[in-house]
PDB file of C-alpha atoms in Angstrom:
ATOM      1  CA  UNK A  13       7.374 -13.484   3.102  1.00 72.00           C
ATOM      2  CA  UNK A  14       8.166 -10.433   0.976  1.00 85.00           C
ATOM      3  CA  UNK A  15       5.714  -7.537   1.011  1.00 96.00           C
ATOM      4  CA  UNK A  16       6.874  -6.422  -2.415  1.00 98.00           C
ATOM      5  CA  UNK A  17       4.020  -4.052  -3.226  1.00 98.00           C
ATOM      6  CA  UNK A  18       4.181  -2.390   0.180  1.00 98.00           C
ATOM      7  CA  UNK A  19       7.949  -1.910  -0.059  1.00 98.00           C
ATOM      8  CA  UNK A  20       7.778  -0.447  -3.558  1.00 98.00           C
ATOM      9  CA  UNK A  21       4.985   1.851  -2.408  1.00 98.00           C
ATOM     10  CA  UNK A  22       7.109   3.113   0.491  1.00 98.00           C
ATOM     11  CA  UNK A  23      10.072   3.713  -1.794  1.00 97.00           C
ATOM     12  CA  UNK A  24       8.147   5.864  -4.258  1.00 96.00           C
ATOM     13  CA  UNK A  25       5.892   7.732  -1.829  1.00 95.00           C
ATOM     14  CA  UNK A  26       7.933   8.442   1.296  1.00 95.00           C
ATOM     15  CA  UNK A  27       9.409  11.950   1.108  1.00 87.00           C
ATOM     16  CA  UNK A  28       7.559  12.483  -2.173  1.00 82.00           C
ATOM     17  CA  UNK A  29       7.663  16.235  -2.859  1.00 74.00           C
ATOM     18  CA  UNK A  30      10.039  16.297   0.137  1.00 76.00           C
ATOM     19  CA  UNK A  31       7.267  15.496   2.636  1.00 77.00           C
ATOM     20  CA  UNK A  32       7.376  12.535   5.103  1.00 81.00           C
ATOM     21  CA  UNK A  33       3.895  11.409   4.110  1.00 86.00           C
ATOM     22  CA  UNK A  34       3.830   7.922   5.618  1.00 91.00           C
ATOM     23  CA  UNK A  35       3.976   9.297   9.149  1.00 85.00           C
ATOM     24  CA  UNK A  36       1.669  12.255   8.627  1.00 83.00           C
ATOM     25  CA  UNK A  37      -0.870  11.774   5.814  1.00 88.00           C
ATOM     26  CA  UNK A  38      -3.879   9.567   6.548  1.00 91.00           C
ATOM     27  CA  UNK A  39      -4.649   8.676   2.917  1.00 93.00           C
ATOM     28  CA  UNK A  40      -1.094   7.702   1.980  1.00 94.00           C
ATOM     29  CA  UNK A  41      -0.825   5.590   5.125  1.00 95.00           C
ATOM     30  CA  UNK A  42      -4.062   3.756   4.355  1.00 97.00           C
ATOM     31  CA  UNK A  43      -2.854   2.738   0.912  1.00 98.00           C
ATOM     32  CA  UNK A  44       0.302   1.264   2.473  1.00 98.00           C
ATOM     33  CA  UNK A  45      -1.920  -1.126   4.434  1.00 98.00           C
ATOM     34  CA  UNK A  46      -3.886  -1.877   1.274  1.00 98.00           C
ATOM     35  CA  UNK A  47      -0.641  -2.637  -0.551  1.00 98.00           C
ATOM     36  CA  UNK A  48       0.173  -5.158   2.172  1.00 98.00           C
ATOM     37  CA  UNK A  49      -3.219  -6.827   1.768  1.00 98.00           C
ATOM     38  CA  UNK A  50      -2.725  -7.028  -2.004  1.00 98.00           C
ATOM     39  CA  UNK A  51       0.617  -8.750  -1.346  1.00 98.00           C
ATOM     40  CA  UNK A  52      -1.104 -11.304   0.896  1.00 98.00           C
ATOM     41  CA  UNK A  53      -3.610 -11.972  -1.874  1.00 98.00           C
ATOM     42  CA  UNK A  54      -0.905 -12.383  -4.514  1.00 97.00           C
ATOM     43  CA  UNK A  55       0.955 -14.843  -2.304  1.00 96.00           C
ATOM     44  CA  UNK A  56      -2.272 -16.796  -1.677  1.00 97.00           C
ATOM     45  CA  UNK A  57      -2.295 -16.149   2.048  1.00 98.00           C
ATOM     46  CA  UNK A  58      -5.684 -14.466   1.609  1.00 98.00           C
ATOM     47  CA  UNK A  59      -8.242 -14.827  -1.149  1.00 98.00           C
ATOM     48  CA  UNK A  60     -11.390 -13.028  -2.267  1.00 97.00           C
ATOM     49  CA  UNK A  61     -14.281 -15.215  -3.384  1.00 96.00           C
ATOM     50  CA  UNK A  62     -17.563 -13.595  -4.447  1.00 95.00           C
ATOM     51  CA  UNK A  63     -16.354 -10.340  -2.852  1.00 96.00           C
ATOM     52  CA  UNK A  64     -15.723 -12.076   0.471  1.00 97.00           C
ATOM     53  CA  UNK A  65     -12.319 -12.449   2.096  1.00 98.00           C
ATOM     54  CA  UNK A  66     -11.078 -15.829   3.299  1.00 98.00           C
ATOM     55  CA  UNK A  67      -7.802 -17.053   4.761  1.00 98.00           C
ATOM     56  CA  UNK A  68      -6.579 -19.162   1.868  1.00 98.00           C
ATOM     57  CA  UNK A  69      -3.556 -20.677   3.604  1.00 98.00           C
ATOM     58  CA  UNK A  70      -3.773 -20.868   7.423  1.00 97.00           C
ATOM     59  CA  UNK A  71      -0.175 -22.113   7.672  1.00 97.00           C
ATOM     60  CA  UNK A  72       1.248 -19.158   5.741  1.00 97.00           C
ATOM     61  CA  UNK A  73      -1.063 -16.830   7.650  1.00 98.00           C
ATOM     62  CA  UNK A  74       0.267 -18.084  10.978  1.00 97.00           C
ATOM     63  CA  UNK A  75       3.872 -17.691   9.783  1.00 96.00           C
ATOM     64  CA  UNK A  76       3.578 -14.037   8.785  1.00 97.00           C
ATOM     65  CA  UNK A  77       6.225 -11.762  10.387  1.00 97.00           C
ATOM     66  CA  UNK A  78       5.537 -10.526  13.901  1.00 97.00           C
ATOM     67  CA  UNK A  79       5.053  -6.933  12.790  1.00 98.00           C
ATOM     68  CA  UNK A  80       1.850  -8.116  11.099  1.00 98.00           C
ATOM     69  CA  UNK A  81       0.417  -9.557  14.328  1.00 98.00           C
ATOM     70  CA  UNK A  82      -2.044  -6.709  14.822  1.00 98.00           C
ATOM     71  CA  UNK A  83      -3.123  -6.960  11.191  1.00 98.00           C
ATOM     72  CA  UNK A  84      -3.666 -10.710  11.584  1.00 98.00           C
ATOM     73  CA  UNK A  85      -5.740 -10.225  14.740  1.00 98.00           C
ATOM     74  CA  UNK A  86      -7.870  -7.573  13.077  1.00 98.00           C
ATOM     75  CA  UNK A  87      -8.439  -9.664   9.952  1.00 98.00           C
ATOM     76  CA  UNK A  88      -9.473 -12.709  12.001  1.00 98.00           C
ATOM     77  CA  UNK A  89     -11.849 -10.615  14.079  1.00 97.00           C
ATOM     78  CA  UNK A  90     -13.435  -8.914  11.062  1.00 98.00           C
ATOM     79  CA  UNK A  91     -13.794 -12.189   9.179  1.00 98.00           C
ATOM     80  CA  UNK A  92     -16.018 -13.443  11.989  1.00 97.00           C
ATOM     81  CA  UNK A  93     -18.145 -10.308  11.848  1.00 96.00           C
ATOM     82  CA  UNK A  94     -18.532  -9.728   8.102  1.00 97.00           C
ATOM     83  CA  UNK A  95     -16.171 -11.068   5.402  1.00 98.00           C
ATOM     84  CA  UNK A  96     -17.470  -8.691   2.702  1.00 98.00           C
ATOM     85  CA  UNK A  97     -14.685  -6.543   1.234  1.00 97.00           C
ATOM     86  CA  UNK A  98     -16.376  -3.271   2.215  1.00 96.00           C
ATOM     87  CA  UNK A  99     -16.095  -4.325   5.856  1.00 97.00           C
ATOM     88  CA  UNK A 100     -12.746  -6.101   5.685  1.00 98.00           C
ATOM     89  CA  UNK A 101     -11.012  -3.135   4.056  1.00 98.00           C
ATOM     90  CA  UNK A 102     -11.861  -0.851   6.968  1.00 97.00           C
ATOM     91  CA  UNK A 103      -8.612  -2.194   8.413  1.00 98.00           C
ATOM     92  CA  UNK A 104      -6.627   0.063   6.064  1.00 98.00           C
ATOM     93  CA  UNK A 105      -7.520   3.088   8.213  1.00 96.00           C
ATOM     94  CA  UNK A 106      -5.915   1.697  11.388  1.00 96.00           C
ATOM     95  CA  UNK A 107      -3.197   4.004  12.723  1.00 93.00           C
ATOM     96  CA  UNK A 108      -1.525   1.269  14.796  1.00 96.00           C
ATOM     97  CA  UNK A 109      -1.469  -1.248  11.968  1.00 98.00           C
ATOM     98  CA  UNK A 110       0.032   1.124   9.414  1.00 97.00           C
ATOM     99  CA  UNK A 111       2.779   2.094  11.844  1.00 96.00           C
ATOM    100  CA  UNK A 112       3.552  -1.582  12.527  1.00 97.00           C
ATOM    101  CA  UNK A 113       3.850  -2.226   8.791  1.00 98.00           C
ATOM    102  CA  UNK A 114       5.855   0.929   8.146  1.00 97.00           C
ATOM    103  CA  UNK A 115       8.379   0.141  10.866  1.00 97.00           C
ATOM    104  CA  UNK A 116       8.564  -3.538   9.903  1.00 97.00           C
ATOM    105  CA  UNK A 117       9.289  -3.054   6.217  1.00 98.00           C
ATOM    106  CA  UNK A 118      11.310   0.073   6.963  1.00 97.00           C
ATOM    107  CA  UNK A 119      13.799  -1.978   8.964  1.00 97.00           C
ATOM    108  CA  UNK A 120      13.968  -4.571   6.170  1.00 97.00           C
ATOM    109  CA  UNK A 121      14.599  -1.874   3.572  1.00 97.00           C
ATOM    110  CA  UNK A 122      17.237  -0.285   5.788  1.00 97.00           C
ATOM    111  CA  UNK A 123      19.038  -3.626   6.014  1.00 97.00           C
ATOM    112  CA  UNK A 124      18.953  -3.772   2.210  1.00 97.00           C
ATOM    113  CA  UNK A 125      20.424  -0.228   2.136  1.00 97.00           C
ATOM    114  CA  UNK A 126      17.406   1.039   0.183  1.00 98.00           C
ATOM    115  CA  UNK A 127      16.432   3.636   2.808  1.00 97.00           C
ATOM    116  CA  UNK A 128      18.081   5.778   5.456  1.00 96.00           C
ATOM    117  CA  UNK A 129      16.669   6.085   8.953  1.00 95.00           C
ATOM    118  CA  UNK A 130      16.160   9.735   9.891  1.00 93.00           C
ATOM    119  CA  UNK A 131      14.339  11.608  12.640  1.00 89.00           C
ATOM    120  CA  UNK A 132      11.484  13.908  11.668  1.00 82.00           C
ATOM    121  CA  UNK A 133      10.044  16.398  14.132  1.00 78.00           C
ATOM    122  CA  UNK A 134       6.270  16.817  13.917  1.00 71.00           C
ATOM    123  CA  UNK A 135       4.226  18.812  16.446  1.00 70.00           C
ATOM    124  CA  UNK A 136       7.182  18.686  18.827  1.00 66.00           C
ATOM    125  CA  UNK A 137       7.184  14.876  18.704  1.00 78.00           C
ATOM    126  CA  UNK A 138      10.098  13.106  16.958  1.00 83.00           C
ATOM    127  CA  UNK A 139       9.271  10.314  14.499  1.00 84.00           C
ATOM    128  CA  UNK A 140      11.559   7.803  12.851  1.00 90.00           C
ATOM    129  CA  UNK A 141      11.071   7.786   9.098  1.00 93.00           C
ATOM    130  CA  UNK A 142      12.705   5.655   6.428  1.00 96.00           C
ATOM    131  CA  UNK A 143      13.812   7.944   3.647  1.00 95.00           C
ATOM    132  CA  UNK A 144      14.411   6.187   0.303  1.00 96.00           C
ATOM    133  CA  UNK A 145      17.760   6.686  -1.365  1.00 96.00           C
ATOM    134  CA  UNK A 146      17.680   8.310  -4.787  1.00 94.00           C
ATOM    135  CA  UNK A 147      18.891   5.078  -6.356  1.00 97.00           C
ATOM    136  CA  UNK A 148      16.224   2.902  -4.718  1.00 97.00           C
ATOM    137  CA  UNK A 149      13.406   5.248  -5.681  1.00 95.00           C
ATOM    138  CA  UNK A 150      14.723   5.505  -9.235  1.00 96.00           C
ATOM    139  CA  UNK A 151      15.024   1.719  -9.479  1.00 97.00           C
ATOM    140  CA  UNK A 152      11.354   1.204  -8.614  1.00 97.00           C
ATOM    141  CA  UNK A 153      10.180   3.818 -11.114  1.00 96.00           C
ATOM    142  CA  UNK A 154      12.470   2.533 -13.855  1.00 97.00           C
ATOM    143  CA  UNK A 155      11.373  -1.072 -13.342  1.00 97.00           C
ATOM    144  CA  UNK A 156       7.706  -0.081 -13.457  1.00 97.00           C
ATOM    145  CA  UNK A 157       8.256   1.838 -16.683  1.00 96.00           C
ATOM    146  CA  UNK A 158      10.319  -0.956 -18.230  1.00 97.00           C
ATOM    147  CA  UNK A 159       7.788  -3.660 -17.434  1.00 97.00           C
ATOM    148  CA  UNK A 160       4.925  -1.624 -18.842  1.00 96.00           C
ATOM    149  CA  UNK A 161       6.889  -0.871 -22.005  1.00 95.00           C
ATOM    150  CA  UNK A 162       7.973  -4.477 -22.534  1.00 95.00           C
ATOM    151  CA  UNK A 163       4.664  -6.094 -21.578  1.00 92.00           C
ATOM    152  CA  UNK A 164       6.096  -7.983 -18.600  1.00 93.00           C
ATOM    153  CA  UNK A 165       4.153  -6.496 -15.699  1.00 96.00           C
ATOM    154  CA  UNK A 166       4.525  -8.332 -12.378  1.00 97.00           C
ATOM    155  CA  UNK A 167       1.744  -8.560  -9.813  1.00 97.00           C
ATOM    156  CA  UNK A 168       3.551  -6.172  -7.450  1.00 98.00           C
ATOM    157  CA  UNK A 169       4.009  -3.519 -10.136  1.00 98.00           C
ATOM    158  CA  UNK A 170       0.411  -3.966 -11.233  1.00 98.00           C
ATOM    159  CA  UNK A 171      -0.630  -3.277  -7.639  1.00 98.00           C
ATOM    160  CA  UNK A 172       1.728  -0.325  -7.380  1.00 98.00           C
ATOM    161  CA  UNK A 173       0.309   1.249 -10.539  1.00 98.00           C
ATOM    162  CA  UNK A 174      -3.261   0.838  -9.285  1.00 98.00           C
ATOM    163  CA  UNK A 175      -2.429   2.370  -5.886  1.00 98.00           C
ATOM    164  CA  UNK A 176      -0.658   5.366  -7.388  1.00 97.00           C
ATOM    165  CA  UNK A 177      -3.343   5.813 -10.028  1.00 96.00           C
ATOM    166  CA  UNK A 178      -6.094   5.822  -7.390  1.00 95.00           C
ATOM    167  CA  UNK A 179      -4.333   8.621  -5.516  1.00 94.00           C
ATOM    168  CA  UNK A 180      -3.454  10.680  -8.583  1.00 92.00           C
ATOM    169  CA  UNK A 181       0.198  10.207  -7.661  1.00 93.00           C
ATOM    170  CA  UNK A 182       1.495   9.054 -11.058  1.00 94.00           C
ATOM    171  CA  UNK A 183       2.005  12.704 -11.983  1.00 91.00           C
ATOM    172  CA  UNK A 184       4.839  12.835  -9.442  1.00 89.00           C
ATOM    173  CA  UNK A 185       6.684  10.099 -11.344  1.00 92.00           C
ATOM    174  CA  UNK A 186       5.930  10.648 -15.042  1.00 93.00           C
ATOM    175  CA  UNK A 187       5.227  13.684 -17.207  1.00 92.00           C
ATOM    176  CA  UNK A 188       1.823  13.978 -18.895  1.00 92.00           C
ATOM    177  CA  UNK A 189       2.760  12.544 -22.284  1.00 92.00           C
ATOM    178  CA  UNK A 190       4.687   9.647 -20.793  1.00 92.00           C
ATOM    179  CA  UNK A 191       1.904   8.899 -18.341  1.00 94.00           C
ATOM    180  CA  UNK A 192      -0.680   8.658 -21.117  1.00 95.00           C
ATOM    181  CA  UNK A 193       1.466   6.153 -23.020  1.00 96.00           C
ATOM    182  CA  UNK A 194       2.123   4.044 -19.925  1.00 96.00           C
ATOM    183  CA  UNK A 195      -1.566   4.123 -18.972  1.00 96.00           C
ATOM    184  CA  UNK A 196      -2.461   2.772 -22.410  1.00 96.00           C
ATOM    185  CA  UNK A 197       0.149   0.026 -22.031  1.00 96.00           C
ATOM    186  CA  UNK A 198      -1.232  -0.899 -18.606  1.00 97.00           C
ATOM    187  CA  UNK A 199      -4.793  -1.107 -19.940  1.00 96.00           C
ATOM    188  CA  UNK A 200      -3.728  -3.273 -22.857  1.00 94.00           C
ATOM    189  CA  UNK A 201      -1.675  -5.691 -20.759  1.00 94.00           C
ATOM    190  CA  UNK A 202      -4.273  -6.160 -18.044  1.00 96.00           C
ATOM    191  CA  UNK A 203      -7.325  -6.432 -20.284  1.00 93.00           C
ATOM    192  CA  UNK A 204      -9.440  -9.428 -19.214  1.00 90.00           C
ATOM    193  CA  UNK A 205      -6.985 -10.315 -16.438  1.00 95.00           C
ATOM    194  CA  UNK A 206      -9.011 -11.532 -13.458  1.00 94.00           C
ATOM    195  CA  UNK A 207      -6.312 -10.785 -10.872  1.00 95.00           C
ATOM    196  CA  UNK A 208      -6.102  -7.188 -12.059  1.00 97.00           C
ATOM    197  CA  UNK A 209      -9.890  -6.892 -12.016  1.00 96.00           C
ATOM    198  CA  UNK A 210      -9.959  -8.111  -8.403  1.00 96.00           C
ATOM    199  CA  UNK A 211      -7.161  -5.770  -7.348  1.00 97.00           C
ATOM    200  CA  UNK A 212      -8.798  -2.845  -9.129  1.00 97.00           C
ATOM    201  CA  UNK A 213     -12.117  -3.517  -7.399  1.00 97.00           C
ATOM    202  CA  UNK A 214     -10.455  -3.718  -3.986  1.00 98.00           C
ATOM    203  CA  UNK A 215      -8.570  -0.465  -4.592  1.00 98.00           C
ATOM    204  CA  UNK A 216     -11.835   1.233  -5.490  1.00 97.00           C
ATOM    205  CA  UNK A 217     -13.665  -0.182  -2.464  1.00 97.00           C
ATOM    206  CA  UNK A 218     -10.793   0.865  -0.204  1.00 97.00           C
ATOM    207  CA  UNK A 219     -10.904   4.322  -1.738  1.00 96.00           C
ATOM    208  CA  UNK A 220     -14.530   4.674  -0.643  1.00 95.00           C
ATOM    209  CA  UNK A 221     -13.699   3.382   2.845  1.00 96.00           C
ATOM    210  CA  UNK A 222     -10.862   5.901   3.150  1.00 95.00           C
ATOM    211  CA  UNK A 223     -13.044   8.759   1.935  1.00 91.00           C
ATOM    212  CA  UNK A 224     -15.819   7.935   4.395  1.00 89.00           C
ATOM    213  CA  UNK A 225     -13.318   7.787   7.257  1.00 85.00           C
ATOM    214  CA  UNK A 226     -11.939  11.184   6.226  1.00 79.00           C
ATOM    215  CA  UNK A 227     -15.470  12.640   6.250  1.00 76.00           C
ATOM    216  CA  UNK A 228     -16.050  11.183   9.706  1.00 74.00           C
ATOM    217  CA  UNK A 229     -12.788  12.646  11.009  1.00 69.00           C
ATOM    218  CA  UNK A 230     -13.575  16.039   9.504  1.00 62.00           C
ATOM    219  CA  UNK A 231     -16.985  16.077  11.232  1.00 57.00           C
ATOM    220  CA  UNK A 232     -15.370  15.102  14.524  1.00 53.00           C
ATOM    221  CA  UNK A 233     -12.760  17.853  14.238  1.00 48.00           C
ATOM    222  CA  UNK A 234     -15.219  20.552  13.176  1.00 41.00           C
TER     223      UNK A 234
END
């Protein structure tokens, strides 16, 4: 089981602008969990029917890697309560789940020599982060650009574009003129594509969930 979207997302966002965002920034963390869910949809482990989540393949679901155990438990619990996407996507704001995913795919990327394990000190507490190599980050960006230019966009790169677009993070990867051209290419290639429409809707719903959670946290801290 390859969490391709989630791994690409880590490689282009971790240490972006020289900041270890996937250990410290709530919004960036939440979209890592969403990237994982989009991977499970693309691999037909999960499905969305009439805006309701279902486990599409119980065998594949059961065989997911152990670092997704907490995610699996949460999904099964929430499915019993309310399978609507607005409820199911609340999982993206889970601190424990994002750290499980980050550490799980971080180790896999380290084994592939795509990241380096380093210690980051935050509020006097050390954290292990997986810092992408320059080559691995460049490879993800170059592949995304190449696929958009050639009209051969994969599901994982479609997801990656939507996640970065939602966060306004494309500006970190492409200059203004280039970004406009690539955005037009994305729109043209994904026009009338049902999988893209589903992913786009889920990204937007998750964005609202994340924003509401941020408001709630701000009220609690104030």
